[in-house]
CSV table of C-alpha atoms in Angstrom, one decimal:
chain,number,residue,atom,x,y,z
O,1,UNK,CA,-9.7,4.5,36.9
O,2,UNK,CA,-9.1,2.8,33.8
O,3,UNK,CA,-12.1,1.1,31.8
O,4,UNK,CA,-11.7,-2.3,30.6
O,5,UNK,CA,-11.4,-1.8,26.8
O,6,UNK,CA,-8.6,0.8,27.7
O,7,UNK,CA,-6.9,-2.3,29.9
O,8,UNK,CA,-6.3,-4.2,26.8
O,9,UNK,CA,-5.9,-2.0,24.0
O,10,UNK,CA,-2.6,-0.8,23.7
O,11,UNK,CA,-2.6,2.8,22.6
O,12,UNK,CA,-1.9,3.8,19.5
O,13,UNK,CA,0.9,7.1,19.2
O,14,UNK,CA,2.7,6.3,16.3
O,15,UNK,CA,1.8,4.6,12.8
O,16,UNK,CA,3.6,3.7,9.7
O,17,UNK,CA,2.3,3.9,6.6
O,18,UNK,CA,4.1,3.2,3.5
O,19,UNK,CA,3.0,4.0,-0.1
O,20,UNK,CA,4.0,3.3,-3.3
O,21,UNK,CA,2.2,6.4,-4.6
O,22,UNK,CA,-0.6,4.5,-6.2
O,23,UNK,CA,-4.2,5.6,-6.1
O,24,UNK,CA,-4.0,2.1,-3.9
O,25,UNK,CA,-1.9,3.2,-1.3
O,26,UNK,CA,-4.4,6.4,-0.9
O,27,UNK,CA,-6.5,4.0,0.9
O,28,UNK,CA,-4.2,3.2,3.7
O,29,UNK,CA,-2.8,6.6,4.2
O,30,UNK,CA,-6.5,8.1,4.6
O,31,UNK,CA,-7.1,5.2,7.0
O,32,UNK,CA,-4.0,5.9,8.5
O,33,UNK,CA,-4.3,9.2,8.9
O,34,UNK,CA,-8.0,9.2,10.6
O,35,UNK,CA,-6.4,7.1,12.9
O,36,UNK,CA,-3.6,9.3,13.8
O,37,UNK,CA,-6.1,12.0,14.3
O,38,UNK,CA,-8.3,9.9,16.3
O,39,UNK,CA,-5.4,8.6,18.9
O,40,UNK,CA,-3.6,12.1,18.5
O,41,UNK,CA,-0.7,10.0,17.3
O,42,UNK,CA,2.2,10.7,15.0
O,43,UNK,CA,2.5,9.4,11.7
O,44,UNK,CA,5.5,8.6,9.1
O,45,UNK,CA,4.6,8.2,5.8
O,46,UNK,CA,6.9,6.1,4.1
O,47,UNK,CA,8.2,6.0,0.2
O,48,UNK,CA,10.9,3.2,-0.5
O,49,UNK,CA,12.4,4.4,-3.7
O,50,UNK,CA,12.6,1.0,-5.7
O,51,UNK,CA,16.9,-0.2,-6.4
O,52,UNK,CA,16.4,0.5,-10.1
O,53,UNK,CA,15.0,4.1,-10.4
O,54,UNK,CA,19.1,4.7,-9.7
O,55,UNK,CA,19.9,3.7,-13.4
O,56,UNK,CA,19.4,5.8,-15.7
O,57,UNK,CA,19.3,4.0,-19.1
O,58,UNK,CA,20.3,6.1,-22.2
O,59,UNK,CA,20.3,5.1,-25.9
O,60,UNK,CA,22.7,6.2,-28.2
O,61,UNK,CA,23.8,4.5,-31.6
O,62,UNK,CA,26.1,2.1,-29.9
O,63,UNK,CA,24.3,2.1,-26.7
O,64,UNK,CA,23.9,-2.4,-27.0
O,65,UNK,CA,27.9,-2.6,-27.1
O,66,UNK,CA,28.1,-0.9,-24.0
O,67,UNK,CA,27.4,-1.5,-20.7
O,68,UNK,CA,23.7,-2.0,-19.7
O,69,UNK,CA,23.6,1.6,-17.9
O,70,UNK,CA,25.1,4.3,-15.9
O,71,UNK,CA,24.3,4.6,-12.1
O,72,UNK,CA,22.9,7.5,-11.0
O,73,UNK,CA,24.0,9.3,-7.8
O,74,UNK,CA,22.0,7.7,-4.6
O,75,UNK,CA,21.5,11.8,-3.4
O,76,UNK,CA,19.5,12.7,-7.0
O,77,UNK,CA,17.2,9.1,-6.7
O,78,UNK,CA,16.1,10.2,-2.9
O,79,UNK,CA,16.0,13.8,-3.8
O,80,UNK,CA,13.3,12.2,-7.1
O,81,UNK,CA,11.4,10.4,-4.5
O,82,UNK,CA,11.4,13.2,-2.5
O,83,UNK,CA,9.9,15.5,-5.3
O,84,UNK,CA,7.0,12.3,-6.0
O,85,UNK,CA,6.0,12.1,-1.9
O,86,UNK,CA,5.1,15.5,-2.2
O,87,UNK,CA,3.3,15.5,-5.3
O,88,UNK,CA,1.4,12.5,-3.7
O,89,UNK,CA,0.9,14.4,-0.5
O,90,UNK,CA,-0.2,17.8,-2.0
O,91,UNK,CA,-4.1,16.7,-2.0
O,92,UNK,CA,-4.3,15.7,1.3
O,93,UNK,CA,-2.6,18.5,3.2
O,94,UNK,CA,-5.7,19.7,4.6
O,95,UNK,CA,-6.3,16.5,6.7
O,96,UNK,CA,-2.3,16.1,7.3
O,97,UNK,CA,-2.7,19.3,8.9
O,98,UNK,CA,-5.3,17.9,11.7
O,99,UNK,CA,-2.5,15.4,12.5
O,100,UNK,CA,-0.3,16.4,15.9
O,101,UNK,CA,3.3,15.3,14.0
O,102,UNK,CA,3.9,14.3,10.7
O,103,UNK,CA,7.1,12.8,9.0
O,104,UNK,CA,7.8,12.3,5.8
O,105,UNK,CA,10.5,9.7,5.0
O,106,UNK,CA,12.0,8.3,2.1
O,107,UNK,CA,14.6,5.8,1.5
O,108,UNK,CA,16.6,3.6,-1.3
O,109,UNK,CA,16.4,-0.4,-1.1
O,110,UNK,CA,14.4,-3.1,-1.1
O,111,UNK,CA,10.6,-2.6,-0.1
O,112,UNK,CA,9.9,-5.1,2.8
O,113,UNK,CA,13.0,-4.9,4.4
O,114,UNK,CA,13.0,-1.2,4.5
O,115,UNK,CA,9.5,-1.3,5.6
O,116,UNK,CA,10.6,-3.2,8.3
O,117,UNK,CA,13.7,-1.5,9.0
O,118,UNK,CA,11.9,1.9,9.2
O,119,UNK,CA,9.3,0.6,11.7
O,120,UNK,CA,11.8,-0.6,14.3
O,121,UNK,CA,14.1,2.8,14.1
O,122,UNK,CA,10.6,5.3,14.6
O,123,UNK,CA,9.4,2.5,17.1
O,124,UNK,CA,6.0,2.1,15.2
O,125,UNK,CA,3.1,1.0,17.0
O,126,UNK,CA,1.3,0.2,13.7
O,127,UNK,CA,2.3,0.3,10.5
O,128,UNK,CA,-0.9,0.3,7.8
O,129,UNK,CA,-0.5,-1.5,4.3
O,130,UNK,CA,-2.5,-1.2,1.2
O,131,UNK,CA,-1.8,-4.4,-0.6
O,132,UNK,CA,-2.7,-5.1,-4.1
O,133,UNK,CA,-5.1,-7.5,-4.9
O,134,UNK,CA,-2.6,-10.2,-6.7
O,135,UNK,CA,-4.4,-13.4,-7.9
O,136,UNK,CA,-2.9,-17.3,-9.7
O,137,UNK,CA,0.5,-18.4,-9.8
O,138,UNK,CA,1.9,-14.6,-9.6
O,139,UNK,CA,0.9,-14.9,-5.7
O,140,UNK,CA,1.8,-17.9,-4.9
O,141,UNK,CA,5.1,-17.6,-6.7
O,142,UNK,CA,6.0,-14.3,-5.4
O,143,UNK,CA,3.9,-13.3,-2.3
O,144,UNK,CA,2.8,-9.6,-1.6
O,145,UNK,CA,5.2,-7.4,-0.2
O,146,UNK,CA,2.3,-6.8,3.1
O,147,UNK,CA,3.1,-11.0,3.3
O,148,UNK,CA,6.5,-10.7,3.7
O,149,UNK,CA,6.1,-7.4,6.0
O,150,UNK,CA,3.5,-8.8,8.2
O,151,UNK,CA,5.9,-11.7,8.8
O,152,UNK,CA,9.2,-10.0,9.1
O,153,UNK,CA,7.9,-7.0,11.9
O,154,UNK,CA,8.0,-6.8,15.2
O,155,UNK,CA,5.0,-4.7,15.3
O,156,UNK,CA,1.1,-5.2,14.2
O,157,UNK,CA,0.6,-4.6,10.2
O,158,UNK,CA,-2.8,-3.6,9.0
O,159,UNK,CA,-3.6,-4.3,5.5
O,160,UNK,CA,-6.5,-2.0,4.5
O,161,UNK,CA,-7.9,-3.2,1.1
O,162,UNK,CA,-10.3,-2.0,-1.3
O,163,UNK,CA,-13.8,-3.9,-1.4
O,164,UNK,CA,-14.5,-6.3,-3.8
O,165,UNK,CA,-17.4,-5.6,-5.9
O,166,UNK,CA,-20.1,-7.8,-5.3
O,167,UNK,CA,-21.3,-10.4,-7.6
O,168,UNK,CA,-24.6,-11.1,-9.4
O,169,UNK,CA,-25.3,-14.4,-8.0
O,170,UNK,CA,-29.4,-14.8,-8.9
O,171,UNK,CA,-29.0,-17.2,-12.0
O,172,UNK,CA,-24.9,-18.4,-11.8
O,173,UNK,CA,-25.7,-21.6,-10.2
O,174,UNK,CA,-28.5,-22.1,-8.0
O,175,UNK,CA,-31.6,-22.5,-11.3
O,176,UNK,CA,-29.1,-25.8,-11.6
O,177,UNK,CA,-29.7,-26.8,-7.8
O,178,UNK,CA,-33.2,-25.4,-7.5
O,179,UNK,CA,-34.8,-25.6,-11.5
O,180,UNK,CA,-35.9,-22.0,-11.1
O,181,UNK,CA,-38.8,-22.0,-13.7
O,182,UNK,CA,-37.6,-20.2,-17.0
O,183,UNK,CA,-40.1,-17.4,-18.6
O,184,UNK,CA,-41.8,-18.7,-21.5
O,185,UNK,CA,-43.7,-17.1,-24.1
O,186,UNK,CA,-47.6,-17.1,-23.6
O,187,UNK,CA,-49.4,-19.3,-26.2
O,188,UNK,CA,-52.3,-18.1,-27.5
């Protein structure tokens, strides 16, 4: 007989989580992967190689007459993402290893879409962001790329973001409101 909560809650057995191997990202694959353990799911951690770690720029005397740069070969861009993911990884092998399947992907292209492609082929049932904490005009201008994930996905996208530090608010504006008495010196 099934409980109520289990009625409703769709079970979790396989999450996404991408990472642009920022100290950032760490956040959402420890979430992640304490989730996975949790649901005895399988994960797929994600890198999406960014479109211009394929050029190589080089400098030589005449370097500005010439062409901007040469391509490098898709093959030796994956295989350098390959050698980053598990120089990323390598702290966290203990609690990868409490995980029932792991898979480690890695891919060429753009972010979001590749995100988003991934998640449909390994049928994810979650896929768990760490966004960056953008503020002003570069946000509104561009978005985040959890924004444009959560709207292009066919499955649920957790964004898992680092607290905010709170604020010393005795003082800002309330002695303005309420004419908080100010310490004066004694008079003798």
């Amino acid at each position: 007989r099934l409980n109520m909560r289990e009625a409703l809650m769709k079970r979790i057995e396989k999450l996404l989580v991408p990472t642009d191997l920022s100290d950032n990202s760490r956040r959402g694959l420890l979430y992640a992967c304490s989730l996975a353990t949790e649901n005895k799911g399988a994960l797929t951690i994600l890198h999406v190689a960014n479109e211009f770690a394929a050029w190589e720029l080089y400098c030589d005397e005449f370097t500005f007459l010439e062409s901007a740069g040469r391509a490098w070969p898709a093959d030796r861009a994956l295989a350098e993402a390959n050698l980053d993911l598990k120089r990323f990884l390598e702290p966290h092998l203990e609690t990868l290893k409490n995980i029932p399947a792991v898979n480690k992907r890695f891919v060429l292209g753009s972010i979001a879409e590749q995100i988003v492609t991934v998640a449909e082929e390994e049928k994810a049932d979650l896929v768990v962001m760490s966004p960056r904490r953008h503020r002003g005009l570069r946000r509104i201008l561009s978005g985040s790329i959890t924004d444009r994930v959560t709207r292009m996905s066919a499955c649920p996208v957790l964004s898992v973001a680092a607290p905010l530090p709170s604020r010393p608010w005795r003082g800002a504006r309330l002695p303005l409101v309420f004419r908080w008495p100010r310490p004066r010196p004694a008079t003798i």
